[in-house]
Amino acid sequence: MRTPFIAANWKMYKTVHEAVAFVKELRVMAKDVHDVEIVIAPPFTALRAVADAAHASNIGVAAQNLYWEREGAFTGEVSAPMIKEAGAEYVIIGHSERRRLFGDTDQTVNRKLTAALAAHLTAIACIGETLEEREGGQTFAVLDRQLKDGLDGLNADQIAGLVIAYEPVWAIGTGRNATPQQAAEAHGHIRGRLRQWFGGLAADQCHVIYGGSVKPDNARELVSMPDVDGALVGGASLDVRSFFDILTRSRPQAAV
Ligand code: 13P
């Protein structure tokens, strides 16, 4: 049984002050929630402060990106060991905004994943099709390519510890979430490929979470679908009450 995994991707929102205030509030609200893995991904500037505010709590901390070299003349970039040292245990890789705006490709995603794993960070690898690709009947082919190239060279143990976020691009920030059936279909396909390429044990342990217009009022239905192991939440994670409602509604039914 996979523990539900709920992550807040704050994107380029929140100052250090705002981020710390949020985490202080959340840690009190969520102190008894031990059946959901809770992760916050603040901007780099707030990483250390959020890690300190979340210290010794049930809240984990993620970076939103990394560069694959350890150090060097790479102005503006941050490496996996630096992220780890700043107090994060997770990192989001290959978000569609990075693919669309900052040149990430399946090949750079692969290098970033490899660097994250080498630094003992848990990677949250993002994949998903555009509206054009879905309407053109390309969804599974796009997911296959992103998975095959993005996960190239990883072994079954690494896949077991990975989080894959299925984020259909047309559902991100649009208020138009995938239907639970669409999510279940894509997640089932992804898990099937993982089983085929990396074996049953890895496929069963890998978390496959959904992202794209997750809100308190659709979270339970989405996360209760087969093969949907949690959510990567953008806009609705910026308000602490709304994020707390999402993670509460994602708890295994028996606990709620
Ligand atoms: P929204 O929840 O705002 O649609 O964003 C989803 C997302 O991109 C999470 O990474």
Coordinates of C-alpha atoms and ligand atoms in Angstrom, one line a residue:
M1 CA 0.0 0.0 0.0
R2 CA 1.5 3.3 -1.1
T3 CA 1.2 6.3 1.4
P4 CA -0.7 9.2 -0.3
F5 CA 1.8 11.8 -1.4
I6 CA 0.7 15.5 -1.5
A7 CA 3.1 18.2 -2.6
A8 CA 2.7 21.9 -2.8
N9 CA 4.5 23.4 -5.8
W10 CA 4.6 27.1 -5.0
K11 CA 6.2 28.0 -8.3
M12 CA 7.4 31.7 -8.2
Y13 CA 5.2 32.7 -5.2
K14 CA 6.0 33.6 -1.6
T15 CA 8.7 35.6 0.1
V16 CA 10.8 34.0 2.8
H17 CA 8.5 35.6 5.4
E18 CA 5.3 34.4 3.8
A19 CA 6.7 30.9 3.3
V20 CA 7.8 30.5 7.0
A21 CA 4.4 31.8 8.2
F22 CA 2.6 29.2 6.1
V23 CA 4.8 26.4 7.3
K24 CA 4.4 27.4 11.0
E25 CA 0.7 27.3 10.5
L26 CA 0.6 24.1 8.6
R27 CA 2.7 22.2 11.1
V28 CA 0.2 22.9 13.8
M29 CA -2.8 22.0 11.6
A30 CA -1.2 18.8 10.2
K31 CA 0.6 17.6 13.3
D32 CA -1.6 14.5 13.6
V33 CA -1.6 13.6 9.9
H34 CA 0.8 10.7 9.7
D35 CA -0.8 8.7 6.9
V36 CA 0.0 11.2 4.1
E37 CA 3.5 12.3 2.9
I38 CA 3.4 16.1 2.9
V39 CA 5.9 18.1 0.9
I40 CA 6.3 21.8 0.3
A41 CA 8.3 23.2 -2.7
P42 CA 9.1 26.9 -2.1
P43 CA 11.3 29.0 -4.4
F44 CA 15.1 28.6 -3.8
T45 CA 15.3 31.8 -1.8
A46 CA 13.0 30.3 0.9
L47 CA 14.4 26.7 0.9
R48 CA 16.6 27.0 4.0
A49 CA 14.1 29.0 6.0
V50 CA 11.3 26.5 5.1
A51 CA 13.5 23.5 6.0
D52 CA 14.2 25.1 9.4
A53 CA 10.6 25.9 10.0
A54 CA 9.6 22.3 9.1
H55 CA 12.4 20.8 11.1
A56 CA 11.4 17.6 13.1
S57 CA 7.9 17.8 11.7
N58 CA 5.9 15.6 9.2
I59 CA 6.5 18.2 6.4
G60 CA 9.2 17.5 3.8
V61 CA 10.8 20.1 1.7
A62 CA 11.5 20.1 -2.1
A63 CA 13.4 22.3 -4.5
Q64 CA 11.6 23.1 -7.9
N65 CA 14.6 22.4 -10.2
L66 CA 18.3 21.7 -10.2
Y67 CA 21.3 21.7 -12.5
W68 CA 23.2 18.5 -12.9
E69 CA 26.8 19.6 -12.4
R70 CA 28.0 19.6 -8.8
E71 CA 29.6 23.1 -9.1
G72 CA 31.2 25.3 -11.6
A73 CA 30.7 28.4 -13.9
F74 CA 27.0 28.0 -14.4
T75 CA 25.6 31.4 -13.5
G76 CA 22.1 31.3 -12.0
E77 CA 22.1 27.5 -11.4
V78 CA 21.9 25.4 -8.2
S79 CA 23.2 21.9 -7.8
A80 CA 21.7 18.8 -6.2
P81 CA 24.3 18.7 -3.3
M82 CA 23.6 22.4 -2.6
I83 CA 19.8 21.7 -2.4
K84 CA 20.5 18.8 -0.1
E85 CA 22.7 20.9 2.1
A86 CA 20.0 23.6 2.2
G87 CA 17.7 21.1 4.0
A88 CA 15.6 19.7 1.1
E89 CA 15.0 16.0 0.7
Y90 CA 13.0 16.2 -2.6
V91 CA 13.3 18.0 -5.9
I92 CA 10.8 18.5 -8.7
I93 CA 12.3 17.8 -12.2
G94 CA 11.0 18.5 -15.7
H95 CA 7.9 20.5 -14.8
S96 CA 6.0 21.5 -17.9
E97 CA 6.7 25.2 -17.2
R98 CA 10.4 24.4 -17.3
R99 CA 10.0 22.4 -20.4
R100 CA 8.0 25.2 -22.1
L101 CA 9.8 28.3 -20.9
F102 CA 13.3 27.2 -19.9
G103 CA 14.3 24.6 -22.4
D104 CA 14.1 21.4 -20.3
T105 CA 13.9 18.3 -22.6
D106 CA 13.6 14.6 -21.8
Q107 CA 17.4 14.4 -22.1
T108 CA 18.1 17.2 -19.6
V109 CA 15.4 15.7 -17.3
N110 CA 17.4 12.5 -17.4
R111 CA 20.6 14.2 -16.4
K112 CA 18.8 16.1 -13.7
L113 CA 17.2 12.9 -12.4
T114 CA 20.5 11.2 -12.3
A115 CA 22.1 14.1 -10.4
A116 CA 19.2 14.1 -7.9
L117 CA 19.5 10.4 -7.2
A118 CA 23.3 10.7 -6.8
A119 CA 22.7 13.3 -4.1
H120 CA 20.1 11.1 -2.4
L121 CA 17.3 13.5 -3.2
T122 CA 13.8 12.0 -3.9
A123 CA 12.9 13.1 -7.4
I124 CA 9.4 14.2 -8.4
A125 CA 9.6 13.7 -12.2
C126 CA 6.9 15.5 -14.2
I127 CA 5.4 14.3 -17.5
G128 CA 2.3 15.1 -19.4
E129 CA 0.8 15.8 -22.8
T130 CA -0.4 19.1 -24.3
L131 CA -4.0 19.7 -25.4
E132 CA -2.9 19.4 -29.0
E133 CA -1.2 16.0 -28.3
R134 CA -4.3 14.7 -26.5
E135 CA -6.6 15.8 -29.2
G136 CA -4.3 14.2 -31.8
G137 CA -4.5 10.9 -30.0
Q138 CA -0.8 11.1 -29.0
T139 CA -1.2 11.0 -25.2
F140 CA 0.2 7.5 -24.6
A141 CA 3.0 8.0 -27.2
V142 CA 4.1 11.2 -25.5
L143 CA 4.1 9.7 -22.0
D144 CA 6.0 6.7 -23.4
R145 CA 8.7 8.9 -24.8
Q146 CA 9.0 11.1 -21.7
L147 CA 9.2 8.0 -19.5
K148 CA 11.6 6.1 -21.7
D149 CA 14.1 9.0 -22.4
G150 CA 13.6 10.6 -19.0
L151 CA 14.2 7.4 -17.0
D152 CA 16.9 6.1 -19.2
G153 CA 19.7 4.3 -17.2
L154 CA 17.8 4.2 -13.9
N155 CA 17.5 0.9 -12.1
A156 CA 14.5 -0.8 -10.5
D157 CA 15.5 0.3 -7.0
Q158 CA 15.7 3.9 -8.1
I159 CA 12.3 3.7 -9.8
A160 CA 10.8 2.2 -6.6
G161 CA 11.9 5.4 -4.7
L162 CA 10.8 7.8 -7.4
V163 CA 7.7 10.0 -7.6
I164 CA 6.2 10.5 -11.1
A165 CA 3.8 13.4 -11.5
Y166 CA 1.4 13.1 -14.4
E167 CA 0.5 16.7 -15.2
P168 CA -1.5 17.1 -18.4
V169 CA -0.4 20.5 -19.6
W170 CA -3.9 21.5 -20.5
A171 CA -5.0 21.1 -16.9
I172 CA -2.3 23.2 -15.3
G173 CA -3.5 26.6 -14.0
T174 CA -6.6 26.4 -16.2
G175 CA -9.2 25.3 -13.6
R176 CA -9.9 22.3 -16.0
N177 CA -8.7 19.2 -14.1
A178 CA -8.5 15.9 -15.8
T179 CA -11.6 13.8 -15.0
P180 CA -10.9 11.0 -12.5
Q181 CA -11.3 8.6 -15.4
Q182 CA -8.8 10.4 -17.6
A183 CA -6.3 10.5 -14.7
A184 CA -6.9 6.8 -13.9
E185 CA -6.4 5.8 -17.5
A186 CA -3.1 7.8 -17.8
H187 CA -1.8 6.6 -14.4
G188 CA -2.7 3.0 -15.3
H189 CA -0.7 3.3 -18.5
I190 CA 2.3 4.8 -16.7
R191 CA 2.3 2.0 -14.1
G192 CA 2.0 -0.6 -16.8
R193 CA 5.1 0.8 -18.5
L194 CA 7.0 0.8 -15.3
R195 CA 6.0 -2.8 -14.7
Q196 CA 7.1 -3.8 -18.2
W197 CA 10.5 -1.9 -18.1
F198 CA 11.5 -2.1 -14.4
G199 CA 9.5 -5.1 -12.9
G200 CA 6.5 -5.5 -10.7
L201 CA 8.1 -4.5 -7.4
A202 CA 9.5 -1.2 -8.6
A203 CA 6.1 -0.4 -10.4
D204 CA 4.2 -1.2 -7.2
Q205 CA 6.4 1.0 -5.0
C206 CA 6.8 4.0 -7.3
H207 CA 4.3 6.8 -6.5
V208 CA 2.4 8.2 -9.5
I209 CA 0.7 11.4 -8.5
Y210 CA -1.6 13.7 -10.4
G211 CA -1.2 17.5 -11.0
G212 CA -3.4 20.0 -12.8
S213 CA -6.2 22.2 -11.1
V214 CA -6.4 20.0 -8.0
K215 CA -8.6 21.8 -5.5
P216 CA -10.2 20.8 -2.1
D217 CA -13.4 19.9 -3.9
N218 CA -11.9 17.5 -6.5
A219 CA -9.0 16.1 -4.5
R220 CA -10.7 13.1 -2.9
E221 CA -12.3 11.9 -6.1
L222 CA -9.0 12.1 -8.0
V223 CA -6.8 10.6 -5.3
S224 CA -9.2 7.8 -4.7
M225 CA -8.8 6.5 -8.3
P226 CA -6.7 3.4 -8.8
D227 CA -3.1 4.2 -9.5
V228 CA -3.4 7.8 -8.4
D229 CA -1.2 8.0 -5.3
G230 CA -1.5 11.7 -4.5
A231 CA -1.3 15.2 -6.0
L232 CA 1.1 17.9 -7.0
V233 CA -0.8 21.1 -6.3
G234 CA -0.1 24.6 -7.7
G235 CA -2.5 27.4 -7.1
A236 CA -4.6 25.7 -4.4
S237 CA -1.4 25.1 -2.3
L238 CA -0.7 28.8 -1.8
D239 CA -3.5 29.1 0.8
V240 CA -2.8 27.0 4.0
R241 CA -6.4 26.2 4.6
S242 CA -7.0 25.0 1.1
F243 CA -3.8 22.9 1.1
F244 CA -4.7 21.4 4.4
D245 CA -8.2 20.5 3.1
I246 CA -6.6 18.8 0.1
L247 CA -4.3 16.7 2.2
T248 CA -7.1 15.9 4.7
R249 CA -9.3 14.7 1.8
S250 CA -6.4 12.6 0.5
R251 CA -6.0 10.5 3.6
P252 CA -6.8 6.8 3.4
Q253 CA -10.6 6.7 3.8
A254 CA -10.5 4.7 7.0
A255 CA -8.6 7.5 8.8
V256 CA -10.9 10.4 7.9
Ligands
13P1 P1 -2.3 24.1 -10.7 O1 -2.7 23.3 -9.5 O2 -2.3 25.6 -10.4 O3 -3.1 23.8 -11.9 O4 -0.8 23.8 -11.0 C1 -0.4 22.4 -11.1 C2 1.0 22.3 -11.2 O5 1.7 22.7 -12.1 C3 1.7 21.7 -10.1 O6 3.0 21.4 -10.4

